[in-house]
CSV table of C-alpha atoms in Angstrom, one decimal:
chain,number,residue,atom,x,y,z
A,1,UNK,CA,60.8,-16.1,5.9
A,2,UNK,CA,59.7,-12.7,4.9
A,3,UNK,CA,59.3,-9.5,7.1
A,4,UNK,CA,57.3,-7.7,4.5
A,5,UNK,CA,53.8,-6.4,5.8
A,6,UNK,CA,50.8,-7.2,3.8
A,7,UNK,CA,48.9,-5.1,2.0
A,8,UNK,CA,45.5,-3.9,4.1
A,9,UNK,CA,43.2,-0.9,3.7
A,10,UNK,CA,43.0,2.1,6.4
A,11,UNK,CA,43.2,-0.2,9.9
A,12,UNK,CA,44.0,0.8,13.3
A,13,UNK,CA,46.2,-2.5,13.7
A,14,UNK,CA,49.0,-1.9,15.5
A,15,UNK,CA,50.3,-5.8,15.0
A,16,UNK,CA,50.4,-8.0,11.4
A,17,UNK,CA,46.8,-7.8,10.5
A,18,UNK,CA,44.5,-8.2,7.6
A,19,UNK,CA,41.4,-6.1,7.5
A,20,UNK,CA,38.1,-7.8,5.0
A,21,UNK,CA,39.5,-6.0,1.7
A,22,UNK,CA,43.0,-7.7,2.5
A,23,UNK,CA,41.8,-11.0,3.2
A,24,UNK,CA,40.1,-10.7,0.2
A,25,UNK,CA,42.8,-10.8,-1.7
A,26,UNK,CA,44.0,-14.1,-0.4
A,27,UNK,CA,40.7,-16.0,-0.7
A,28,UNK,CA,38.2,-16.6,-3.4
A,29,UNK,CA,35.8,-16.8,-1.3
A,30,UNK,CA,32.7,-14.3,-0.9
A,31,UNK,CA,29.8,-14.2,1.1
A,32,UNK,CA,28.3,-16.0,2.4
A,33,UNK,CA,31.0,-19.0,2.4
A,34,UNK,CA,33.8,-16.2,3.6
A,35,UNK,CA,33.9,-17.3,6.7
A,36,UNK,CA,37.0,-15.1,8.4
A,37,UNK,CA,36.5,-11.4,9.2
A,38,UNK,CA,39.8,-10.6,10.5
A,39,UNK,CA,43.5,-11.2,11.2
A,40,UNK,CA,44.7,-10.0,14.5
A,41,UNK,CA,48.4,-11.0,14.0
A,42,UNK,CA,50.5,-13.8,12.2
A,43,UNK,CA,53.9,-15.0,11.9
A,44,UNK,CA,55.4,-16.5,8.6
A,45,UNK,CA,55.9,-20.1,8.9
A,46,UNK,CA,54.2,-20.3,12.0
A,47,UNK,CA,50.9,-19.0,13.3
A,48,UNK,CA,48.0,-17.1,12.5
A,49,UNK,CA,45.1,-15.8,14.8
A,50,UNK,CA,41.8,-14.8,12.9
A,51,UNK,CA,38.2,-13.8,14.0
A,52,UNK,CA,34.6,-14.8,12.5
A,53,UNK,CA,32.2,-12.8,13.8
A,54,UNK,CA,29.1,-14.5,14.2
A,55,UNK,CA,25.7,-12.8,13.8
A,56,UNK,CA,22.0,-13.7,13.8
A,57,UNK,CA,21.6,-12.2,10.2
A,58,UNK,CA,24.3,-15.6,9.0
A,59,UNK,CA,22.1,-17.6,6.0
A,60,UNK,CA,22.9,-21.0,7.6
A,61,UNK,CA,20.7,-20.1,10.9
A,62,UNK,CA,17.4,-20.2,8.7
A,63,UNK,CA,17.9,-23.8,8.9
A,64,UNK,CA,20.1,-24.7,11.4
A,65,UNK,CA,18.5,-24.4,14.2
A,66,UNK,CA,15.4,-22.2,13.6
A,67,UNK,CA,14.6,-22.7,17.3
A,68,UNK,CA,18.1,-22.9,19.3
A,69,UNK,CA,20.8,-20.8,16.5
A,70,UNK,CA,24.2,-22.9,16.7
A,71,UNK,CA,26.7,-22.5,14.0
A,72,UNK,CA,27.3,-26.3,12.3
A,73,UNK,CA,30.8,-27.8,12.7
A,74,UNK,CA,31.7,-27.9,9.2
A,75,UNK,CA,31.5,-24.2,8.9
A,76,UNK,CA,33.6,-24.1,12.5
A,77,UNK,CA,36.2,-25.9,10.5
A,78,UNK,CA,35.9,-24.3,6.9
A,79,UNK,CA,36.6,-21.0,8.8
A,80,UNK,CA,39.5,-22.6,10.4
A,81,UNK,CA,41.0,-23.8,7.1
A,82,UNK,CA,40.2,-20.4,5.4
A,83,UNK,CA,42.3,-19.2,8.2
A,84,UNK,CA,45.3,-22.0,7.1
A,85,UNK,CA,45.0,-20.7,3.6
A,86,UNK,CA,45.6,-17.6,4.4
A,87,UNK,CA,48.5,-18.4,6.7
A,88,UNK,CA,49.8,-20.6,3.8
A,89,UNK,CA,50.0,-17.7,1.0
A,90,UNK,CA,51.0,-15.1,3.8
A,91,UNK,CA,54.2,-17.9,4.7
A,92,UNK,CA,54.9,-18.1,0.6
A,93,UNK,CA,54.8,-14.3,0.3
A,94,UNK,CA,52.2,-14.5,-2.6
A,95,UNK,CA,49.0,-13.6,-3.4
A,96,UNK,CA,46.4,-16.6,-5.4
A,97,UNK,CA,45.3,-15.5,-8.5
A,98,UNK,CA,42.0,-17.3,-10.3
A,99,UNK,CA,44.5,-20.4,-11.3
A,100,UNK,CA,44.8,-21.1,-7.9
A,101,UNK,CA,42.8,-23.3,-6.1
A,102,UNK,CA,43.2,-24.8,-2.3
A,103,UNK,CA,41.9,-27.9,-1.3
A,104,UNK,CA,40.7,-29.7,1.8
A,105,UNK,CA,42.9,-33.2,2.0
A,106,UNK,CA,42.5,-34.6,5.5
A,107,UNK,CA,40.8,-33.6,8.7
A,108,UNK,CA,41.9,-35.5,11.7
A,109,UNK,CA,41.0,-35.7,15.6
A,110,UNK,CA,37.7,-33.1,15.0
A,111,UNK,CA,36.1,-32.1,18.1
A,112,UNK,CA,33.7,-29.8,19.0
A,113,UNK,CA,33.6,-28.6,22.7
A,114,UNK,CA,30.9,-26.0,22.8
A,115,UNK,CA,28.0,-24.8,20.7
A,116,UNK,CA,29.1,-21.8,18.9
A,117,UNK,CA,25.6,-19.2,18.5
A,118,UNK,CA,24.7,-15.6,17.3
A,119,UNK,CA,26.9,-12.9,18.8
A,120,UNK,CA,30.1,-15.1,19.7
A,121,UNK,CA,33.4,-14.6,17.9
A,122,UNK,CA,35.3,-17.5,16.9
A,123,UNK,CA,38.5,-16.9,17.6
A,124,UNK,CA,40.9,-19.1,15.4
A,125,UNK,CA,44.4,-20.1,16.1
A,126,UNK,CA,46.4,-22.0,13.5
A,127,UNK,CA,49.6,-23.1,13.4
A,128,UNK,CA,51.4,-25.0,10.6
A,129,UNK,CA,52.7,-28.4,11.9
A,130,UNK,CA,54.8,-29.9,8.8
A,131,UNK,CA,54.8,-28.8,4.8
A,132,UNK,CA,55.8,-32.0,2.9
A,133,UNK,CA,55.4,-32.9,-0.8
A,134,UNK,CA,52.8,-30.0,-1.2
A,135,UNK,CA,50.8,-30.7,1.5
A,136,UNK,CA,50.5,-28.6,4.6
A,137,UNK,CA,49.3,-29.8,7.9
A,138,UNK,CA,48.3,-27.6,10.4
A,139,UNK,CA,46.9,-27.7,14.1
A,140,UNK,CA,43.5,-25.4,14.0
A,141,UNK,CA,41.9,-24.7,17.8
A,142,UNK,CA,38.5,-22.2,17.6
A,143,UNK,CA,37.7,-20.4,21.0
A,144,UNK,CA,34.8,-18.3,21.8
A,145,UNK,CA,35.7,-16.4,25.3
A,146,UNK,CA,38.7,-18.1,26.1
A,147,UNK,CA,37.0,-21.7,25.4
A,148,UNK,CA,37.2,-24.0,23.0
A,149,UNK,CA,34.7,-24.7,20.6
A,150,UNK,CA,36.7,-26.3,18.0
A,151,UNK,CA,39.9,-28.7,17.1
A,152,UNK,CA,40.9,-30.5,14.2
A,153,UNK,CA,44.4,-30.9,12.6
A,154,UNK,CA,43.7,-30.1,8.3
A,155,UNK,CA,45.5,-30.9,5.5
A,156,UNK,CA,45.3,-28.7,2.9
A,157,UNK,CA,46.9,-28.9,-0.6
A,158,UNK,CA,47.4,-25.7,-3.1
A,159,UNK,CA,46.4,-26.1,-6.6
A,160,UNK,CA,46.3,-24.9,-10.2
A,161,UNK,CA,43.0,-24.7,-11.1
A,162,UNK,CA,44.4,-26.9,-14.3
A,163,UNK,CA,45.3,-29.5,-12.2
A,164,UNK,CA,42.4,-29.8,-10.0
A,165,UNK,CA,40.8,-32.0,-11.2
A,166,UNK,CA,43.8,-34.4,-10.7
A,167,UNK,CA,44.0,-36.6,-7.3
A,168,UNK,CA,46.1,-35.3,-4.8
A,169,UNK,CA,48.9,-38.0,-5.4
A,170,UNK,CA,49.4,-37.0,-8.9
């Protein structure tokens, strides 16, 4: 376990946090599929807790729902593995470069307790469960106000880009 503190842009953070520019530099990600805002604290190894903050001006409510605004569940849950990947490169004190490539391989026990809409803030808790043969599993729970809106345990798997194309068991 490491004890060194990430790098982050001018923040008022008084715990382990990770501003946009920081979280930048663990995910590929860009708008509008960056889906995490904020770290609020983490511990290697262990746990992260990250914010999406969700607006009216987000692409996906054009479409979904035009005349009640609730954020789809499969964004709920990329935000919550975007969260896991960070925790994951955070927990092997390294940053990706463009070789690396993290994928989805298992969601399990998904639920979604509550509609999530413009002006919330997912709040996301993950916690890593087990690391085994390259695969990490984690236990992901998304509140808004102390509620929860989301739950799933992921699998995630980290990559070379050279070897993503190659099944999982490989």
């Amino acid at each position: 376990m490491t004890t060194t503190t990430p790098v982050t842009s001018e923040s008022t953070c008084t715990k382990k946090c990770l501003d946009i520019h920081a979280i930048k530099q663990y995910l590929p990600h860009r708008y509008p599929m960056l889906l995490v805002d904020r770290v609020l604290d983490w511990e290697s190894g262990k746990t992260i807790t990250a914010i999406k903050n969700v607006t009216v001006n987000e692409e996906f409510f054009n479409g979904h729902f035009p005349h009640k605004p609730v954020m789809p569940g499969v964004l709920m849950i990329e935000a919550m593995a975007q969260t896991a990947a960070i925790l994951s490169f955070l927990t092997m004190d390294i940053k990706p470069d463009e070789n690396s490539v993290v994928y989805f391989v298992g969601i399990d026990n998904a639920r979604f307790k509550r509609p999530v809409e413009p002006g919330d803030q997912l709040v996301m808790n993950v916690e890593i469960l087990r690391v085994a043969r390259g695969i990490w599993k984690y236990k992901a729970v998304g509140t808004v106000d102390g509620q929860t809106a989301v739950e799933a345990e992921l699998m995630c798997t980290i990559r070379s880009a050279a070897d993503a194309s190659q099944p999982a068991g490989k």
